[in-house]
Backbone as numpy.savetxt, mean C-alpha at the origin, in Angstrom:
# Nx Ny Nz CAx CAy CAz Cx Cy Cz
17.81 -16.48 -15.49 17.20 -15.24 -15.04 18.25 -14.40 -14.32
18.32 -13.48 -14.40 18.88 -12.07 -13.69 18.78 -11.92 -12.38
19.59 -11.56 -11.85 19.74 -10.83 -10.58 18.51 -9.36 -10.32
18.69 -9.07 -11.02 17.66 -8.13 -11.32 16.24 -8.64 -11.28
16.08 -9.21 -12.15 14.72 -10.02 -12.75 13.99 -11.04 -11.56
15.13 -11.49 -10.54 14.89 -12.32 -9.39 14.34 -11.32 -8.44
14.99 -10.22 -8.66 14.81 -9.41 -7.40 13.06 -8.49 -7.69
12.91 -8.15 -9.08 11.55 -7.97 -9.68 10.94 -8.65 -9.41
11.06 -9.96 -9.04 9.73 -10.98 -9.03 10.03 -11.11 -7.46
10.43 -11.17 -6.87 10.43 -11.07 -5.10 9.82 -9.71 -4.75
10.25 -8.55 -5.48 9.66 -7.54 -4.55 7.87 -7.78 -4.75
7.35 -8.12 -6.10 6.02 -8.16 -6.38 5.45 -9.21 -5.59
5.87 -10.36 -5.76 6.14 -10.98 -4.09 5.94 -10.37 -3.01
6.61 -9.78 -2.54 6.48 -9.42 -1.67 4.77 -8.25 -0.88
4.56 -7.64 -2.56 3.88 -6.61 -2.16 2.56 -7.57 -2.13
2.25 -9.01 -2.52 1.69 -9.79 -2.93 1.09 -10.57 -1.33
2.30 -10.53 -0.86 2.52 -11.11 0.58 1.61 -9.80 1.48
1.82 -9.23 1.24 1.38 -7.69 2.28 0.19 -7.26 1.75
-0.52 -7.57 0.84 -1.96 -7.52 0.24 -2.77 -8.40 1.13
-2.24 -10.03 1.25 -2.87 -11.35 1.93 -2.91 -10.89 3.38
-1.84 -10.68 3.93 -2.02 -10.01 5.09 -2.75 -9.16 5.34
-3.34 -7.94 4.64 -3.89 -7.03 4.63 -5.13 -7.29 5.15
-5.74 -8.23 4.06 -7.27 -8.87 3.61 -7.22 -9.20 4.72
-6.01 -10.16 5.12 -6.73 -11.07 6.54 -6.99 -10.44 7.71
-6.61 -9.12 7.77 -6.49 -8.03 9.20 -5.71 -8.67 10.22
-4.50 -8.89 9.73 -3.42 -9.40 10.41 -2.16 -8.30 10.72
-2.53 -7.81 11.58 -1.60 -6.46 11.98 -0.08 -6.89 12.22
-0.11 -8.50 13.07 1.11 -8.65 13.09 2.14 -8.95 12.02
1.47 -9.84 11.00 1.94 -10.53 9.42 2.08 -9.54 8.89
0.96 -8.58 8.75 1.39 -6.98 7.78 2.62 -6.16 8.17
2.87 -6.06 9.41 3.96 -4.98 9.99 5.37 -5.96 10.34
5.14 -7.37 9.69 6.56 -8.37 9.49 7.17 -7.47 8.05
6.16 -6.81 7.13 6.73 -6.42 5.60 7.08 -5.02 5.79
7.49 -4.65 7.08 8.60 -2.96 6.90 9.82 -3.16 7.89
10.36 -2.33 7.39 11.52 -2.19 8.10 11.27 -2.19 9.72
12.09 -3.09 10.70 11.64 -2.78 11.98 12.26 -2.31 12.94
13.42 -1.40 12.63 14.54 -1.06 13.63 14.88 0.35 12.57
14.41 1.28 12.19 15.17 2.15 11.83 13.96 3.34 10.78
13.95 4.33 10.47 12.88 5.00 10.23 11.83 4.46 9.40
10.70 4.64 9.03 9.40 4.56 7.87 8.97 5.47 8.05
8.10 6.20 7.00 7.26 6.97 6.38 6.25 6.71 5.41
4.70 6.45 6.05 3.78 6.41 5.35 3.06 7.33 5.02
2.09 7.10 4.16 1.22 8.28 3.67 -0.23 7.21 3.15
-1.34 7.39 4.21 -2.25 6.55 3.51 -3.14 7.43 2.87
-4.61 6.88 2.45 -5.49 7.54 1.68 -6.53 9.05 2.58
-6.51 8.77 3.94 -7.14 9.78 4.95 -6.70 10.41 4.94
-6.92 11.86 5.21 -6.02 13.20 5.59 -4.83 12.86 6.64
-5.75 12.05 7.78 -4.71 11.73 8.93 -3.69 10.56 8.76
-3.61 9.85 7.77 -2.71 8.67 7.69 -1.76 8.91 7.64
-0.45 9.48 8.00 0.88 8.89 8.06 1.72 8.62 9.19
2.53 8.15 8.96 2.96 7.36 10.08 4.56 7.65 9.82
5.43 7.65 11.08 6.70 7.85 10.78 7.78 6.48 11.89
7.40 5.69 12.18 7.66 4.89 13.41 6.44 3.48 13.10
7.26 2.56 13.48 6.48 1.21 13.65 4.84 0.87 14.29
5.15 1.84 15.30 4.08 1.80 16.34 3.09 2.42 15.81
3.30 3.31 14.99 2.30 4.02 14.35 1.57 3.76 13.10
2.50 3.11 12.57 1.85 1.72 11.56 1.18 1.01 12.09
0.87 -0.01 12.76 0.39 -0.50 13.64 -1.24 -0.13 13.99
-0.95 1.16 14.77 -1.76 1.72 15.01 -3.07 2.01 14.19
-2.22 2.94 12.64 -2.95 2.83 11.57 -3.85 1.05 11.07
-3.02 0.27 10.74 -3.60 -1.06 10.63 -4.85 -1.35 11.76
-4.58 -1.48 12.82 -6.12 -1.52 13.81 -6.89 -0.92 13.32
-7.00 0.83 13.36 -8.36 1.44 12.73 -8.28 0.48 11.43
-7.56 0.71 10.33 -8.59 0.04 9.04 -9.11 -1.13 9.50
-8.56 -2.28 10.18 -9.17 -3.70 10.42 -10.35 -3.61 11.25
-10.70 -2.05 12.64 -11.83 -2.23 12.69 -12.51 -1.48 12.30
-12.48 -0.68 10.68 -13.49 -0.44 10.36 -14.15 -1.30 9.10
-12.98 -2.05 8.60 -13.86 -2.01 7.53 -13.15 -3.94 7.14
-13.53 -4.56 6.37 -13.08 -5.88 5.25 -12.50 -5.32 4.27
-11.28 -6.03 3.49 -10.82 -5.31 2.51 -10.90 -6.71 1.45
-10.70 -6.74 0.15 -10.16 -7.95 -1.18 -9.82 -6.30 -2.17
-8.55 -6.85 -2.27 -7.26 -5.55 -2.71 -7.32 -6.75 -4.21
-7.19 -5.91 -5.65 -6.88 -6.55 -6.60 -5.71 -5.48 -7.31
-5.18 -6.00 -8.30 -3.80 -5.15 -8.40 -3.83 -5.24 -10.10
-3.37 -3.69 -10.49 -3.22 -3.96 -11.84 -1.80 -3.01 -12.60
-1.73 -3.14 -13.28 -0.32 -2.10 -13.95 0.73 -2.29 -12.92
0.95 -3.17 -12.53 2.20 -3.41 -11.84 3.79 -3.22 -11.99
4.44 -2.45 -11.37 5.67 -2.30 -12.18 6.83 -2.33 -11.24
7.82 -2.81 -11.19 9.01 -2.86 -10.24 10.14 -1.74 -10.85
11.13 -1.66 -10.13 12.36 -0.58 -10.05 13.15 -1.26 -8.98
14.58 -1.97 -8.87 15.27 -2.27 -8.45 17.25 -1.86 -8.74
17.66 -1.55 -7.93 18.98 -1.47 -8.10 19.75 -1.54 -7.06
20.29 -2.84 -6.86 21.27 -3.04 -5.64 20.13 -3.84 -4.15
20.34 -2.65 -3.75 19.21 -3.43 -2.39 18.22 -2.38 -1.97
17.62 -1.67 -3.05 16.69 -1.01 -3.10 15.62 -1.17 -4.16
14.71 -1.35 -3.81 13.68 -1.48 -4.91 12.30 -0.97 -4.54
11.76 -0.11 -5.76 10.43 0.27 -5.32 9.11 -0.11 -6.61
7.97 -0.71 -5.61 6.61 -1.40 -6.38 5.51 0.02 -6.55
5.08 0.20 -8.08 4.04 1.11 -8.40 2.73 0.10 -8.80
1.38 0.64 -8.53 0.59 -0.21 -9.00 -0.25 0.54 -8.71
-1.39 0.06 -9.36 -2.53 0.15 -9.11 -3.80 -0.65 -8.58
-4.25 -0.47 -7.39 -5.81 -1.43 -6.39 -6.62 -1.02 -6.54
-7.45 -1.95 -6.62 -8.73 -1.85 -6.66 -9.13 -2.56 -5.46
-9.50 -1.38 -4.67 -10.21 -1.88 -3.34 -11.67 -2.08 -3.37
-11.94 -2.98 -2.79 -13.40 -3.96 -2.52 -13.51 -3.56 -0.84
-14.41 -2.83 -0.67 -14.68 -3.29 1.47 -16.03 -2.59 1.88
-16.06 -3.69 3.20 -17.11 -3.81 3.67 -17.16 -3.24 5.24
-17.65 -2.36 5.71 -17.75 -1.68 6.47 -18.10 -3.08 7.99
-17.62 -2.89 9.08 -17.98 -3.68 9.89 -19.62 -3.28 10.56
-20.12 -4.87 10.23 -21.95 -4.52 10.69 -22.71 -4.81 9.16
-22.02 -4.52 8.38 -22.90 -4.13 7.37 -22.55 -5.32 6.49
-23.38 -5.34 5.19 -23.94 -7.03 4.18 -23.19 -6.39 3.38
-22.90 -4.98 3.00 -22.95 -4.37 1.17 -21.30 -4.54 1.14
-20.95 -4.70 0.17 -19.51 -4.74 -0.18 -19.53 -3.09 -1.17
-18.76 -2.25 -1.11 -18.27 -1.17 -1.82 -16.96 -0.95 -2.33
-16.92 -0.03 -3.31 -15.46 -0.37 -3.85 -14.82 1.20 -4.46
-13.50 1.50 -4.26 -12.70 2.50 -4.18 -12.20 1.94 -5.70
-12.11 2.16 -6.68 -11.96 1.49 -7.95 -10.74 1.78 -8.96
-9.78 2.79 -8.30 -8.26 3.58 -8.27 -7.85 3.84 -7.34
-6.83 3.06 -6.46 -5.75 3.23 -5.17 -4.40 3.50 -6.36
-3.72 4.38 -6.43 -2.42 4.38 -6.10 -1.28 4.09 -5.71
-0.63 2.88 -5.70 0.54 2.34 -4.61 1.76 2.36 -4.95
2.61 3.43 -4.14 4.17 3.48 -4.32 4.27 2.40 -3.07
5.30 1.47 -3.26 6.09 0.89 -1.95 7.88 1.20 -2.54
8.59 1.52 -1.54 9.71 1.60 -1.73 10.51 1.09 -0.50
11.26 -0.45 -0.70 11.66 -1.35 0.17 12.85 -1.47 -0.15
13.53 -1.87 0.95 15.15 -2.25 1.04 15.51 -3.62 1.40
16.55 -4.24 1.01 16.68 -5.83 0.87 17.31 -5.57 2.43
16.85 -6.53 3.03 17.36 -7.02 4.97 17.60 -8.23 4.98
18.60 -8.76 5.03 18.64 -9.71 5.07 18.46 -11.04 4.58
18.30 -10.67 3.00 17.58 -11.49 1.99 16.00 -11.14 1.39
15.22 -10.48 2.45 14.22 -10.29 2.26 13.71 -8.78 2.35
12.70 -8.12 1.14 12.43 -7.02 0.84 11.57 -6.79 2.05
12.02 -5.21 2.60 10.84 -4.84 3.88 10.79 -3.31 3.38
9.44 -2.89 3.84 8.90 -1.69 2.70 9.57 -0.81 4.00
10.42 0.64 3.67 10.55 1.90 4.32 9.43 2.98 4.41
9.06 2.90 3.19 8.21 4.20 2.70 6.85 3.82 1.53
5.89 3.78 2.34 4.52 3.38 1.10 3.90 5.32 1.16
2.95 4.89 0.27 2.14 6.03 -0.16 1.10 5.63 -0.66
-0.33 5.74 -0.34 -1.20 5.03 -0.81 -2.12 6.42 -1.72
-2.84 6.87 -2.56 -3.73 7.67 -2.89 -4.77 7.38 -3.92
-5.79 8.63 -3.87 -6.91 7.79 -4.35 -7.03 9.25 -5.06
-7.42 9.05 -6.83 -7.42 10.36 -7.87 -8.53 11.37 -6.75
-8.16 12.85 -6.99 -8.82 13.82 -6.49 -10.50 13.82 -7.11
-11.28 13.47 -6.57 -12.65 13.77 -7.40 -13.09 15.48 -7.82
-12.13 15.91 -7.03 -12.84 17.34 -7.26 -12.16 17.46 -9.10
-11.23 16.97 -9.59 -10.74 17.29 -10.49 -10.85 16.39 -11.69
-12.21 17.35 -12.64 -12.46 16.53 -14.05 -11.39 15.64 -14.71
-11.51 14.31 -15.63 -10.59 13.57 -16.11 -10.17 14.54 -17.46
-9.07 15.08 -17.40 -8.40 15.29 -18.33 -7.67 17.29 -18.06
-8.09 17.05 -16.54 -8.13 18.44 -16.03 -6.83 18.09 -14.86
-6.10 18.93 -14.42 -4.96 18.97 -13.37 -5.39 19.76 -12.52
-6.30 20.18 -12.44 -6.75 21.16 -11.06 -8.17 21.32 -11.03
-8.92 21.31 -10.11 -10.39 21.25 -9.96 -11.03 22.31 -10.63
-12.20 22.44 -10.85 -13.05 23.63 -11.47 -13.55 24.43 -10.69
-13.29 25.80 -10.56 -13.96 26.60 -9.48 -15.69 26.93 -9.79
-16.24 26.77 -8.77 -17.48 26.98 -8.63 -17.47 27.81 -9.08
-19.24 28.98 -9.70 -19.22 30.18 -9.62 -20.19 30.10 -9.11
């Protein structure tokens, strides 16, 4: 196997690792998978989600863990690596359950860029982007339909 091909199957790994964490609402295990001494830039699915600093990741992770349960499933998975940069595209299917409540609901297209840098042997994400398709905008349409 490749240097390359090693490093493809670690980063998915990795994003694999930061899913489990996720589910478990483990703020500390989740925020072990970014960079921790030097900038990030997130972009989650809320208007208000991004984050530019550790602490603010963080931050973000608490609200989702107390609002809601997550089981993240992953599909079209694809890596991009060169040197000690590599970035994970995919697609989740989020499952969650609001805290209080029995019903499980589900977001059924997440979006996921991660784009991570090798530290030390091990991939830590700089820059995620999470999004969810615009509903205002019909399938096969690039811009919403104006009312009349």
């Amino acid at each position: 196997m490749t240097a390359l091909a090693d490093d493809s199957k670690d980063l998915e790994a990795m994003m694999t690792g930061y899913i489990k964490a996720y589910e478990q609402g483990d703020v500390k295990a989740v925020s072990e998978f970014y960079v921790q001494n030097d900038g990030i830039d997130i972009w989650g699915t809320a208007r208000d989600e991004h984050a530019t600093h550790l602490n603010e990741v963080k931050e973000g992770l608490m609200r989702d863990f107390k609002e809601a349960k997550t089981r993240i499933t992953t599909e079209n998975v694809r890596t991009f690596n060169r040197g000690e940069a590599g970035v994970i595209v995919s697609e989740w299917v989020v499952d969650y359950q609001h805290k209080g409540s029995s019903e499980w609901k589900k977001i059924p297209l997440v979006r996921s860029t991660l784009y991570a840098e090798k530290r030390d042997g091990k991939w830590k994400i700089r820059h995620a982007h999470w999004s969810d398709p615009n509903v205002y905008h019909p399938e096969g349409r690039s811009f919403p339909i104006d009312e009349k």
